[in-house]
PDB file of C-alpha atoms in Angstrom:
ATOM      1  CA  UNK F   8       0.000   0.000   0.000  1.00  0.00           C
ATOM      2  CA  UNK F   9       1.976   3.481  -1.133  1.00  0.00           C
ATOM      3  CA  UNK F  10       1.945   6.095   1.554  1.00  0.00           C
ATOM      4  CA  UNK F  11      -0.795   8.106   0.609  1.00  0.00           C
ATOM      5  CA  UNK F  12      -3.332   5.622   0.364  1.00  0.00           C
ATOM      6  CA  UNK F  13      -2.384   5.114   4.276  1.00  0.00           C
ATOM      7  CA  UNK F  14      -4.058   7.165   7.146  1.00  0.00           C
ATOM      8  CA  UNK F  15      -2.542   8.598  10.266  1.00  0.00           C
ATOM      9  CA  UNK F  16      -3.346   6.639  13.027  1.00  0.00           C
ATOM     10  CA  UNK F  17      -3.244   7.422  16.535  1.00  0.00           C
ATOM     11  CA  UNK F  18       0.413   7.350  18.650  1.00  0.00           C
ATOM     12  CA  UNK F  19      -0.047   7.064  21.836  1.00  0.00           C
ATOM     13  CA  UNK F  20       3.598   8.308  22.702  1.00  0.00           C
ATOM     14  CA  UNK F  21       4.939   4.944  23.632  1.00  0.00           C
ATOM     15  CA  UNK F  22       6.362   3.588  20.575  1.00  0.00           C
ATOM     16  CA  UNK F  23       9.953   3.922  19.516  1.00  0.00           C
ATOM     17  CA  UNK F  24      10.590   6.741  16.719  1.00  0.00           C
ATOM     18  CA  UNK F  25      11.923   5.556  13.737  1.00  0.00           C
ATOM     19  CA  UNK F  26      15.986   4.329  13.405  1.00  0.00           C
ATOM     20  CA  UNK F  27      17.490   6.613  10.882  1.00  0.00           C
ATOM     21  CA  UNK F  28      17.887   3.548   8.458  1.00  0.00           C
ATOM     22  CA  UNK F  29      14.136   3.112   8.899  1.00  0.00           C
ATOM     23  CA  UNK F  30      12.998   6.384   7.948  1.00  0.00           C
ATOM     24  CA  UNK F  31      15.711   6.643   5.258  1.00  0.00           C
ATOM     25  CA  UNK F  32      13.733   3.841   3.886  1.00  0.00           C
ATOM     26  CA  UNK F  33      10.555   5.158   3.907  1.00  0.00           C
ATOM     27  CA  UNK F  34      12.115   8.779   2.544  1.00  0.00           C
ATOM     28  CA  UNK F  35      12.578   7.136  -0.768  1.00  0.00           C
ATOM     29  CA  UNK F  36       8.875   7.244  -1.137  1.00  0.00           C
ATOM     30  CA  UNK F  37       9.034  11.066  -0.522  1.00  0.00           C
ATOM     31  CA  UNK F  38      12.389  12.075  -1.850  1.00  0.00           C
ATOM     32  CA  UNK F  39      11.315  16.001  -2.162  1.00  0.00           C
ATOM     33  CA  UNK F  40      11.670  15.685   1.815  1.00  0.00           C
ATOM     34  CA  UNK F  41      14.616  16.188   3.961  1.00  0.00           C
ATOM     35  CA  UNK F  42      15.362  14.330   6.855  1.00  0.00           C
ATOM     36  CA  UNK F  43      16.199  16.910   9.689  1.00  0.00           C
ATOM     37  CA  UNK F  44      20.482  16.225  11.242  1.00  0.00           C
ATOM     38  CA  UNK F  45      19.565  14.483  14.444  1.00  0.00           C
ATOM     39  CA  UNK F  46      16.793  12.225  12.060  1.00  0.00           C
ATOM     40  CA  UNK F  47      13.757  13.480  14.475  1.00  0.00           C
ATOM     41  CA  UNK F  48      11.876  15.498  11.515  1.00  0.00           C
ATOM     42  CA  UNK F  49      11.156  15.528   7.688  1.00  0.00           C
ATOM     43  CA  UNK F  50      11.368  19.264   6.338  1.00  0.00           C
ATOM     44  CA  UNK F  51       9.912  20.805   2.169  1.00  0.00           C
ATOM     45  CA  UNK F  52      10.566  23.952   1.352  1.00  0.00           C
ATOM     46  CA  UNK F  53       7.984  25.323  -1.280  1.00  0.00           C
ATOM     47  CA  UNK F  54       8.037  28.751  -3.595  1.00  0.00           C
ATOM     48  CA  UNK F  55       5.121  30.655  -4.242  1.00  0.00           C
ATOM     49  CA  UNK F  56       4.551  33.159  -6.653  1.00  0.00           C
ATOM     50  CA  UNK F  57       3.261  35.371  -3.957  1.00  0.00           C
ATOM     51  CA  UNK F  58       1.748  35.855  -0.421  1.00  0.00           C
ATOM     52  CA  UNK F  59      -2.032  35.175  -1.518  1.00  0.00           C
ATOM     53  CA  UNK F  60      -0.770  31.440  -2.467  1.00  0.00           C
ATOM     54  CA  UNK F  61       1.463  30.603   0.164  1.00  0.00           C
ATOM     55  CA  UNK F  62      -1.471  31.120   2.496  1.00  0.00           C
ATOM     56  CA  UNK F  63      -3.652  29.464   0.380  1.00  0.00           C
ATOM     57  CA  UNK F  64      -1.204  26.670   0.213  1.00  0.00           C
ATOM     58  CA  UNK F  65      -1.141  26.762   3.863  1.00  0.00           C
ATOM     59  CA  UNK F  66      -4.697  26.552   4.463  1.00  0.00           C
ATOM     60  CA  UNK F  67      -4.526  23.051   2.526  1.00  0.00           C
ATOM     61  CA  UNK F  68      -2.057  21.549   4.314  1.00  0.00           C
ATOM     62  CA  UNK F  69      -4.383  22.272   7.478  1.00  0.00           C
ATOM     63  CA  UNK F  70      -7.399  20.865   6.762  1.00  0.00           C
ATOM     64  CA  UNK F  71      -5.319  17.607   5.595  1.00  0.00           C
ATOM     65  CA  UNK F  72      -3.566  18.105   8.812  1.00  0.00           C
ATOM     66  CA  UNK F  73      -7.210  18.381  10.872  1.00  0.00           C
ATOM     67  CA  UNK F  74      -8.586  15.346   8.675  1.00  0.00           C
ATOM     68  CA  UNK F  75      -5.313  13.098   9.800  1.00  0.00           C
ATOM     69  CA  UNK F  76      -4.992  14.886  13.045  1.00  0.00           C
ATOM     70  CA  UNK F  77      -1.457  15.262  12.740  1.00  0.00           C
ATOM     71  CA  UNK F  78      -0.300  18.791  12.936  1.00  0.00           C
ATOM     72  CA  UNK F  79       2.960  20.079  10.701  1.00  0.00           C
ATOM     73  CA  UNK F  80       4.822  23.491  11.796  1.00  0.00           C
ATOM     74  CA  UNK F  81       4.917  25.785   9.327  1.00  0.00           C
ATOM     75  CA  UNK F  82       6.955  28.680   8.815  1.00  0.00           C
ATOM     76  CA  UNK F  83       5.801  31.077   5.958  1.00  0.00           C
ATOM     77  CA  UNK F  84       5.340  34.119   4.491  1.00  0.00           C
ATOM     78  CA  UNK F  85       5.534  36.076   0.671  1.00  0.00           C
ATOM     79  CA  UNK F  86       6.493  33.549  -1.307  1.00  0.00           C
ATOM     80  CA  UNK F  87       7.661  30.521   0.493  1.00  0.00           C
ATOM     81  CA  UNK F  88       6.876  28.120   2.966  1.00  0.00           C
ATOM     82  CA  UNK F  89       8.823  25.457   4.963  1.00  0.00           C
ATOM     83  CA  UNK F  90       6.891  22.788   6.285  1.00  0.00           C
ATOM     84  CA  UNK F  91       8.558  20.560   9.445  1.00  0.00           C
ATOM     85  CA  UNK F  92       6.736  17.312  10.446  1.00  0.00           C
ATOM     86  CA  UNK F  93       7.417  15.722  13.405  1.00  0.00           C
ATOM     87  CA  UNK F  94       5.579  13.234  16.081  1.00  0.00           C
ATOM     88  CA  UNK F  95       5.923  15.199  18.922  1.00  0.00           C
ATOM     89  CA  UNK F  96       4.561  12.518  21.367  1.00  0.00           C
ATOM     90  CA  UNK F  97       7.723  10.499  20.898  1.00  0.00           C
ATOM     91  CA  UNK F  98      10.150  12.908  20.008  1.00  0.00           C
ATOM     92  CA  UNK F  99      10.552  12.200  16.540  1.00  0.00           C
ATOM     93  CA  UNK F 100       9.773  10.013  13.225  1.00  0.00           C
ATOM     94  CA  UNK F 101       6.607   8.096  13.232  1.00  0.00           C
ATOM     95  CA  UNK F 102       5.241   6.203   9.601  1.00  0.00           C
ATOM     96  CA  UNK F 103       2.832   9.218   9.797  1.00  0.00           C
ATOM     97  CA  UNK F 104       4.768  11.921   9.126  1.00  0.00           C
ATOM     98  CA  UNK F 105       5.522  10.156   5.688  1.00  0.00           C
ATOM     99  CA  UNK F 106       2.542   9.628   5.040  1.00  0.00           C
ATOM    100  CA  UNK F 107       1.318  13.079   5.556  1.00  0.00           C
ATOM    101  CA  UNK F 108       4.567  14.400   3.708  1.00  0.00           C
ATOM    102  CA  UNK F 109       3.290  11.916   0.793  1.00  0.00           C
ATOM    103  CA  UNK F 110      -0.357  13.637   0.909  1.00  0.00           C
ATOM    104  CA  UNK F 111       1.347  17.154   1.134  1.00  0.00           C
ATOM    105  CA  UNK F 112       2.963  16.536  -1.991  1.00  0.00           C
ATOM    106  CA  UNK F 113       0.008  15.676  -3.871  1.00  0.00           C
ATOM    107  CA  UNK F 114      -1.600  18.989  -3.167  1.00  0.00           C
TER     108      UNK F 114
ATOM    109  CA  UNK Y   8      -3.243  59.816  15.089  1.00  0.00           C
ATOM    110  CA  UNK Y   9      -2.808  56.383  16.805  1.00  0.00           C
ATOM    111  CA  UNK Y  10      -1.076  53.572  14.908  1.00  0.00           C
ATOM    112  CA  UNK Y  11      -4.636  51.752  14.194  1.00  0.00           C
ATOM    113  CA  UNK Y  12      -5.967  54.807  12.560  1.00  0.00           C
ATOM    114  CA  UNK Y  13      -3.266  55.033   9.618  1.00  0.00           C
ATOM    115  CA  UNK Y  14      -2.340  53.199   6.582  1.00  0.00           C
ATOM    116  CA  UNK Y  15       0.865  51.273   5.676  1.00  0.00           C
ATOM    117  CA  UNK Y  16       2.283  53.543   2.379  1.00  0.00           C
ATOM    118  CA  UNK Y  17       4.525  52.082   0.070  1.00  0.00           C
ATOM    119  CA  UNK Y  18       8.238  51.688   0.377  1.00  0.00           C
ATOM    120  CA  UNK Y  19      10.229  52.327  -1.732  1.00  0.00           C
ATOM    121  CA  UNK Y  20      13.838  50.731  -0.193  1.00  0.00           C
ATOM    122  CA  UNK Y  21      15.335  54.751  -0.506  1.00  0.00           C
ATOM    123  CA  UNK Y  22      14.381  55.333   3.237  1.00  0.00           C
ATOM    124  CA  UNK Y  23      16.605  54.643   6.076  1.00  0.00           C
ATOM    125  CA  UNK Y  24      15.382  51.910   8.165  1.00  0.00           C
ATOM    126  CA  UNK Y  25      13.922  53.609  11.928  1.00  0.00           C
ATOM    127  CA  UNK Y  26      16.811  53.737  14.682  1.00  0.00           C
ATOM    128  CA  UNK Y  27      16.641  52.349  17.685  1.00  0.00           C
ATOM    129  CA  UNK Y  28      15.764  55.063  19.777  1.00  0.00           C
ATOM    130  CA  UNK Y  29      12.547  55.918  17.155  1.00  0.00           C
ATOM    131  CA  UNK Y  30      12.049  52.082  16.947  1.00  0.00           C
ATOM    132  CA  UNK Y  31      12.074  51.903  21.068  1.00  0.00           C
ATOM    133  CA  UNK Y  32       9.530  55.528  20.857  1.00  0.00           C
ATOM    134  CA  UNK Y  33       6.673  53.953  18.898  1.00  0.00           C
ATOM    135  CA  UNK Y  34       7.224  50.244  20.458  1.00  0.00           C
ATOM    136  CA  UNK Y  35       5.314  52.118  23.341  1.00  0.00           C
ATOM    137  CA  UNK Y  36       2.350  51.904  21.473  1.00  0.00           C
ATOM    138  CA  UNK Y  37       2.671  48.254  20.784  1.00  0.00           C
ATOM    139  CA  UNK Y  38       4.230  47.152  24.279  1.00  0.00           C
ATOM    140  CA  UNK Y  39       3.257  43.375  23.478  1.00  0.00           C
ATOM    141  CA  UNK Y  40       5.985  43.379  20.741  1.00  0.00           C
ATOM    142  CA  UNK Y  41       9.278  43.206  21.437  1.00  0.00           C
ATOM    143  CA  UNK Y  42      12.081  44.838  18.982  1.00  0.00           C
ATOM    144  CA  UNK Y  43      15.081  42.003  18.139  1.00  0.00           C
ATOM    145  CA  UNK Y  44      18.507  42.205  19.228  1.00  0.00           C
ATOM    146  CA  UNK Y  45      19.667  43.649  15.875  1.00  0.00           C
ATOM    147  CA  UNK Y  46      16.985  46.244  15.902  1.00  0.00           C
ATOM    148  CA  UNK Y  47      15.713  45.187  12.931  1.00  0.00           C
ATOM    149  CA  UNK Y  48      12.231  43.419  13.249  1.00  0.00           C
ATOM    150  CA  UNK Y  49       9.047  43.072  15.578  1.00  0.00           C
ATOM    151  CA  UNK Y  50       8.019  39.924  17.457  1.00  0.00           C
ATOM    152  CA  UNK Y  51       5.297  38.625  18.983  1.00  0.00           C
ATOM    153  CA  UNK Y  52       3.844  35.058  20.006  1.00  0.00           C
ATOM    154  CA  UNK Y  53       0.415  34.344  20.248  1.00  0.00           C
ATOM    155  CA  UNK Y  54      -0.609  31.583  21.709  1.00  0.00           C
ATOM    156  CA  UNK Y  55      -4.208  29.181  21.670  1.00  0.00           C
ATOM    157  CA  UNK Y  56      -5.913  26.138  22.552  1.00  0.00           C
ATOM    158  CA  UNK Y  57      -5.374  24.060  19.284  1.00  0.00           C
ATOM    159  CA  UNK Y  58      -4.503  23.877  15.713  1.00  0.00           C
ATOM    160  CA  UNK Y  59      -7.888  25.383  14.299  1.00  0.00           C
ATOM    161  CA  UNK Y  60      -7.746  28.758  16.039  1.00  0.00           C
ATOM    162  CA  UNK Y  61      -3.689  29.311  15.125  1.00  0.00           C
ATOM    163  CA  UNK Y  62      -4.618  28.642  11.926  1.00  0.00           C
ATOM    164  CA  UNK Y  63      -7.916  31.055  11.785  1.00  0.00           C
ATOM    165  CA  UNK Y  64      -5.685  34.057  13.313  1.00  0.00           C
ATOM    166  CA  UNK Y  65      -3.255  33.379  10.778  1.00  0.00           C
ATOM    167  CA  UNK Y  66      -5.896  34.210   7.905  1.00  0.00           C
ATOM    168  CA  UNK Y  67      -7.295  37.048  10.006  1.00  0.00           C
ATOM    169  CA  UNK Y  68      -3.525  38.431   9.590  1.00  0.00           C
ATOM    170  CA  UNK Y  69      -3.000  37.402   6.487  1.00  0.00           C
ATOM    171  CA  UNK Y  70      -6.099  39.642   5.354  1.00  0.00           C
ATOM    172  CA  UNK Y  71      -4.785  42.306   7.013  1.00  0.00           C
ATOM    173  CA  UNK Y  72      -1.970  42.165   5.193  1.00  0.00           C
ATOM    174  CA  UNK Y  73      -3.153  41.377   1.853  1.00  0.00           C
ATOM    175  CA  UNK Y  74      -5.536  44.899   2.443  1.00  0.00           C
ATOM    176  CA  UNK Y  75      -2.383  46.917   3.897  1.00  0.00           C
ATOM    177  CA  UNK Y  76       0.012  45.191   1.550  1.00  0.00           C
ATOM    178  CA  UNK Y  77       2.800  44.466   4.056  1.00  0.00           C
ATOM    179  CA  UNK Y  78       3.347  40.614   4.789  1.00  0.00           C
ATOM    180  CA  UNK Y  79       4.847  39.382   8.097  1.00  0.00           C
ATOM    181  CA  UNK Y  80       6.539  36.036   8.357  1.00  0.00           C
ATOM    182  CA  UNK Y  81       4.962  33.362  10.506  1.00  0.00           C
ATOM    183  CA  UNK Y  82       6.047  30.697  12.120  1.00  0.00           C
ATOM    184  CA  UNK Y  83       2.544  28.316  13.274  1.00  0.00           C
ATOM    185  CA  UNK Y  84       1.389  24.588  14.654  1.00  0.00           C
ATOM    186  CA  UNK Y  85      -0.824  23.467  16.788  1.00  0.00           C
ATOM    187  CA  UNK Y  86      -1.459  26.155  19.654  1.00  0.00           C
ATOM    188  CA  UNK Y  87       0.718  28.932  18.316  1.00  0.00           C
ATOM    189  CA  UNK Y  88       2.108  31.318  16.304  1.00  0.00           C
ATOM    190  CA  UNK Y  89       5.024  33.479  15.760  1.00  0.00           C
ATOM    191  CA  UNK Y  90       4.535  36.449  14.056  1.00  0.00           C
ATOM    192  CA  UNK Y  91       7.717  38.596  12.594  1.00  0.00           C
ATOM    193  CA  UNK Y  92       7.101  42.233  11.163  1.00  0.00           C
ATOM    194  CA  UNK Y  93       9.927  43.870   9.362  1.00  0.00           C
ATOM    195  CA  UNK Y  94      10.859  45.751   5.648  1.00  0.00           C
ATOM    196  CA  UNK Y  95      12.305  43.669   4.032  1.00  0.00           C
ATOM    197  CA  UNK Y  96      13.048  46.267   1.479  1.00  0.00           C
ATOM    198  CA  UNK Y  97      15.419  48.579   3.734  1.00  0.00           C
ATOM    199  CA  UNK Y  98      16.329  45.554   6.228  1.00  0.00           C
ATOM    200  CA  UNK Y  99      15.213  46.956   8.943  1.00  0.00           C
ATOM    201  CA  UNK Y 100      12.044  48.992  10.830  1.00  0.00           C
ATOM    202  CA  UNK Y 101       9.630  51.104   8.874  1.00  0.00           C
ATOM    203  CA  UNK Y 102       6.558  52.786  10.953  1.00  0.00           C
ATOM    204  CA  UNK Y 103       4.770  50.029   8.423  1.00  0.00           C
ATOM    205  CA  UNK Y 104       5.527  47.738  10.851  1.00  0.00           C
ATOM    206  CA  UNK Y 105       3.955  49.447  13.662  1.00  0.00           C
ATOM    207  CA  UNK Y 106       1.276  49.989  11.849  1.00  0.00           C
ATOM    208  CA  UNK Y 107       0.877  46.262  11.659  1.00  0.00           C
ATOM    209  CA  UNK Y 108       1.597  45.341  14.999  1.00  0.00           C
ATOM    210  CA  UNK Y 109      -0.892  47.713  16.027  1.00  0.00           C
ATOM    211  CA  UNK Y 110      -3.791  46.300  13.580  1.00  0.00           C
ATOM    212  CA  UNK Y 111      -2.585  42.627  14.885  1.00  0.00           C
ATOM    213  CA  UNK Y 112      -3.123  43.727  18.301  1.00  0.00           C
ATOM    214  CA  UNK Y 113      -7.035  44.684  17.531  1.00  0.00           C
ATOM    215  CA  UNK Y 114      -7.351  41.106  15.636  1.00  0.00           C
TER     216      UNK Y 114
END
């Protein structure tokens, strides 16, 4: 089953995060993301013409992110915005934030 | 005239950027933001109970600045936001950004 046909499913906090090798695995399904230095996030960069569709952009990503119920941090503004996934519960990679990084890139 | 009242004008870049001292002066008005170390941009955090209402003030700012044409950076997830006013176009202060802060502040 490819990554975006997957949901987000609930962590409770007490599973492991991903190994490095295990996310580097699962990166190869989303190679447009970045997988932060210390391996505890998966970071896109996007370029927008101007402010009126990085907001707009933004405003997709958060009602995908309200329908999984996993929450990104975004930092934006004219023309760009960098998106930073992360489980917070456990401190770092979960099989959910690639599979919301593969939804975010079919927007 | 208070800082709600006026308008953000265009800038042009051939204006000096606001010193300190006439930075520190109209930061009076906005005593919720606080001028960075280098002098040369506005902060404030915001903070809320979940990912919904960041994202709602974010588009109540983002109207604002669409309709003053001046664009802050943001930096959002769930239950915050960081909001960064500065011009770009003289690196540094413009009473723009006052302006701004001050119309945030009424949001």
């Amino acid at each position: 089953m490819s990554l975006t046909d997957k949901k987000c499913v609930a962590c409770r906090g007490n599973e492991a995060p991903l190994s490095r090798s295990e996310a580097e695995k699962l990166q190869k399904q989303v190679p447009q993301w970045e997988i932060s230095e210390k391996g505890i996030s998966l970071v896109r960069s996007f370029k927008f013409k101007n402010f009126k569709q990085s907001l707009s952009f933004v405003n997709k990503v958060g009602e995908l992110a309200e329908e999984q119920g996993h929450h990104p941090d975004f930092s934006f503004g004219w023309g760009y915005c960098h998106v930073v996934l992360m489980t917070h519960a456990i401190n770092g990679l979960h099989e959910n934030d690639f599979i919301m990084a593969a939804k975010i890139d079919k927007i």
